[in-house]
Amino acid sequence: QVQLRESGPGLLKPSQTLSLTCNVSGGSISSSGYYWSWIRQHPGRGLEWIGYIYHSGSTFYNPSLKSRAIIAVDLSKNQASLRLSSVTVADTAVYYCAEGTLVSAFETWGQGTMVIVSS
Amino acid sequence: SYALTQPPSMSVAPGQTARISCGGNNIGSKSVHWYQQRPGQAPVLVVSDDSDRPSGIPERFSGANSGNTATLTISSVEAGDEADYFCQVWDSHSALFGGGTKLTVL
């Protein structure tokens, strides 16, 4: 049973770069057919997909983030990562990593990590 | 751009049936997935590909999808089913979520 755990700084100032890590345990991030997504949830709001990566390095992003997001994998550490540049208070949210096959359901989610952007 | 519409809230008495809708243009041509999110917890997949139940999800949870509406049905509702429910599809390589429905068990 794959388990995901997100980690990263909980507090940022506007204009800084957010960096989060998703640690994968109980399975390999190189598993064939599985894609690793980042999804966020603004306080009291719905879910917003940020993007996904395959272990080959291929990525796809939500166009609404206007190229601020970069998702990467570190096969040696069995981790995925998210970098979000030029953050604003609107980026305050709980950030989740999730696993699933391409254009299918998100089968496994991490517990999420809260990120607050405040001056 | 494609959009999914869910009722913001609904309430049901214990033992009754809850039907949560997810509307979208010709959504019947897409695969719809449903997630349950209890307060303070991460979402959990309860129905995939319109009507498949992942391992460990009770048979009380079922799904259907046709035309412009997908529906998550929860039969014999229990207090523990009180949660937010989100539908999700893929459109042009992007994952889209409905706004969520807060289910209250009376």
Short mmCIF file of N, CA, C and O in Angstrom, two decimals, chain B residues 36-76:
data_model
loop_
_atom_site.label_atom_id
_atom_site.label_comp_id
_atom_site.label_asym_id
_atom_site.label_seq_id
_atom_site.Cartn_x
_atom_site.Cartn_y
_atom_site.Cartn_z
N GLN B 36 -14.58 11.52 -1.07
CA GLN B 36 -15.17 11.92 0.21
C GLN B 36 -14.08 12.60 1.03
O GLN B 36 -12.96 12.09 1.12
N GLN B 37 -14.40 13.75 1.61
CA GLN B 37 -13.45 14.43 2.48
C GLN B 37 -14.12 14.77 3.81
O GLN B 37 -14.99 15.66 3.87
N ARG B 38 -13.70 14.08 4.83
CA ARG B 38 -14.19 14.39 6.18
C ARG B 38 -13.41 15.59 6.72
O ARG B 38 -12.29 15.87 6.27
N PRO B 39 -13.99 16.32 7.68
CA PRO B 39 -13.33 17.52 8.20
C PRO B 39 -11.91 17.24 8.67
O PRO B 39 -11.68 16.29 9.43
N GLY B 40 -10.98 18.06 8.22
CA GLY B 40 -9.59 17.95 8.65
C GLY B 40 -8.82 16.80 8.05
O GLY B 40 -7.68 16.55 8.45
N GLN B 41 -9.43 16.08 7.11
CA GLN B 41 -8.75 14.93 6.50
C GLN B 41 -8.55 15.14 5.01
O GLN B 41 -9.15 16.01 4.41
N ALA B 42 -7.69 14.31 4.44
CA ALA B 42 -7.48 14.33 3.00
C ALA B 42 -8.64 13.64 2.29
O ALA B 42 -9.33 12.80 2.88
N PRO B 43 -8.88 13.99 1.04
CA PRO B 43 -9.92 13.30 0.27
C PRO B 43 -9.61 11.80 0.13
O PRO B 43 -8.44 11.40 0.11
N VAL B 44 -10.68 11.03 0.02
CA VAL B 44 -10.58 9.59 -0.19
C VAL B 44 -11.44 9.23 -1.39
O VAL B 44 -12.59 9.66 -1.49
N LEU B 45 -10.88 8.44 -2.30
CA LEU B 45 -11.63 8.00 -3.48
C LEU B 45 -12.70 7.01 -3.06
O LEU B 45 -12.40 6.00 -2.42
N VAL B 46 -13.96 7.28 -3.43
CA VAL B 46 -15.05 6.36 -3.09
C VAL B 46 -15.68 5.71 -4.31
O VAL B 46 -16.25 4.62 -4.22
N VAL B 47 -15.60 6.39 -5.47
CA VAL B 47 -16.10 5.81 -6.72
C VAL B 47 -15.18 6.28 -7.84
O VAL B 47 -14.86 7.48 -7.93
N SER B 48 -14.74 5.35 -8.68
CA SER B 48 -13.92 5.71 -9.84
C SER B 48 -14.60 5.27 -11.13
O SER B 48 -15.45 4.36 -11.12
N ASP B 49 -14.23 5.92 -12.20
CA ASP B 49 -14.73 5.54 -13.53
C ASP B 49 -16.25 5.35 -13.52
O ASP B 49 -16.75 4.28 -13.92
N ASP B 50 -16.92 6.33 -13.05
CA ASP B 50 -18.39 6.41 -13.00
C ASP B 50 -19.03 5.56 -11.91
O ASP B 50 -19.92 6.03 -11.21
N SER B 51 -18.59 4.29 -11.79
CA SER B 51 -19.36 3.39 -10.92
C SER B 51 -18.53 2.30 -10.24
O SER B 51 -19.11 1.42 -9.61
N ASP B 52 -17.21 2.35 -10.34
CA ASP B 52 -16.38 1.33 -9.69
C ASP B 52 -16.05 1.74 -8.27
O ASP B 52 -15.72 2.89 -8.00
N ARG B 53 -16.13 0.78 -7.37
CA ARG B 53 -15.80 1.03 -5.96
C ARG B 53 -14.42 0.49 -5.65
O ARG B 53 -14.16 -0.71 -5.85
N PRO B 54 -13.53 1.36 -5.13
CA PRO B 54 -12.21 0.85 -4.71
C PRO B 54 -12.38 -0.13 -3.55
O PRO B 54 -13.39 -0.13 -2.84
N SER B 55 -11.34 -0.92 -3.37
CA SER B 55 -11.34 -1.88 -2.27
C SER B 55 -11.54 -1.16 -0.94
O SER B 55 -10.92 -0.12 -0.68
N GLY B 56 -12.44 -1.70 -0.12
CA GLY B 56 -12.67 -1.12 1.21
C GLY B 56 -13.80 -0.12 1.27
O GLY B 56 -14.20 0.28 2.37
N ILE B 57 -14.33 0.27 0.13
CA ILE B 57 -15.46 1.20 0.12
C ILE B 57 -16.76 0.40 0.20
O ILE B 57 -16.96 -0.52 -0.60
N PRO B 58 -17.64 0.75 1.13
CA PRO B 58 -18.89 -0.03 1.29
C PRO B 58 -19.75 -0.02 0.04
O PRO B 58 -19.74 0.93 -0.75
N GLU B 59 -20.52 -1.11 -0.11
CA GLU B 59 -21.42 -1.22 -1.26
C GLU B 59 -22.50 -0.15 -1.24
O GLU B 59 -23.17 0.07 -2.26
N ARG B 60 -22.66 0.53 -0.12
CA ARG B 60 -23.67 1.60 -0.03
C ARG B 60 -23.34 2.76 -0.97
O ARG B 60 -24.22 3.56 -1.29
N PHE B 61 -22.09 2.84 -1.39
CA PHE B 61 -21.66 3.90 -2.30
C PHE B 61 -21.73 3.38 -3.74
O PHE B 61 -21.14 2.35 -4.07
N SER B 62 -22.45 4.11 -4.59
CA SER B 62 -22.54 3.73 -5.99
C SER B 62 -22.58 4.97 -6.86
O SER B 62 -22.88 6.07 -6.38
N GLY B 63 -22.28 4.80 -8.13
CA GLY B 63 -22.27 5.94 -9.03
C GLY B 63 -22.89 5.62 -10.36
O GLY B 63 -22.95 4.45 -10.78
N ALA B 64 -23.35 6.67 -11.05
CA ALA B 64 -23.91 6.54 -12.38
C ALA B 64 -23.57 7.81 -13.15
O ALA B 64 -23.33 8.87 -12.56
N ASN B 65 -23.56 7.68 -14.47
CA ASN B 65 -23.19 8.84 -15.29
C ASN B 65 -23.86 8.73 -16.65
O ASN B 65 -23.67 7.74 -17.37
N SER B 66 -24.62 9.75 -17.01
CA SER B 66 -25.32 9.74 -18.29
C SER B 66 -25.70 11.17 -18.67
O SER B 66 -26.01 11.99 -17.79
N GLY B 67 -25.66 11.45 -19.97
CA GLY B 67 -26.08 12.77 -20.42
C GLY B 67 -25.25 13.88 -19.83
O GLY B 67 -24.02 13.89 -19.97
N ASN B 68 -25.90 14.79 -19.15
CA ASN B 68 -25.22 15.94 -18.57
C ASN B 68 -25.07 15.87 -17.05
O ASN B 68 -24.69 16.86 -16.42
N THR B 69 -25.37 14.69 -16.48
CA THR B 69 -25.32 14.57 -15.02
C THR B 69 -24.73 13.24 -14.57
O THR B 69 -25.14 12.18 -15.05
N ALA B 70 -23.80 13.33 -13.64
CA ALA B 70 -23.29 12.16 -12.94
C ALA B 70 -23.84 12.22 -11.52
O ALA B 70 -24.05 13.31 -10.97
N THR B 71 -24.07 11.05 -10.93
CA THR B 71 -24.68 11.00 -9.60
C THR B 71 -23.94 10.02 -8.71
O THR B 71 -23.66 8.88 -9.12
N LEU B 72 -23.64 10.47 -7.52
CA LEU B 72 -23.13 9.60 -6.46
C LEU B 72 -24.31 9.29 -5.53
O LEU B 72 -24.95 10.22 -5.03
N THR B 73 -24.56 8.01 -5.33
CA THR B 73 -25.66 7.60 -4.46
C THR B 73 -25.09 6.91 -3.23
O THR B 73 -24.24 6.02 -3.34
N ILE B 74 -25.55 7.37 -2.08
CA ILE B 74 -25.17 6.74 -0.82
C ILE B 74 -26.45 6.22 -0.17
O ILE B 74 -27.33 7.00 0.20
N SER B 75 -26.57 4.91 -0.10
CA SER B 75 -27.78 4.32 0.48
C SER B 75 -27.57 4.05 1.96
O SER B 75 -26.44 3.95 2.44
N SER B 76 -28.67 3.96 2.68
CA SER B 76 -28.64 3.70 4.14
C SER B 76 -27.60 4.60 4.81
O SER B 76 -26.67 4.13 5.46
#
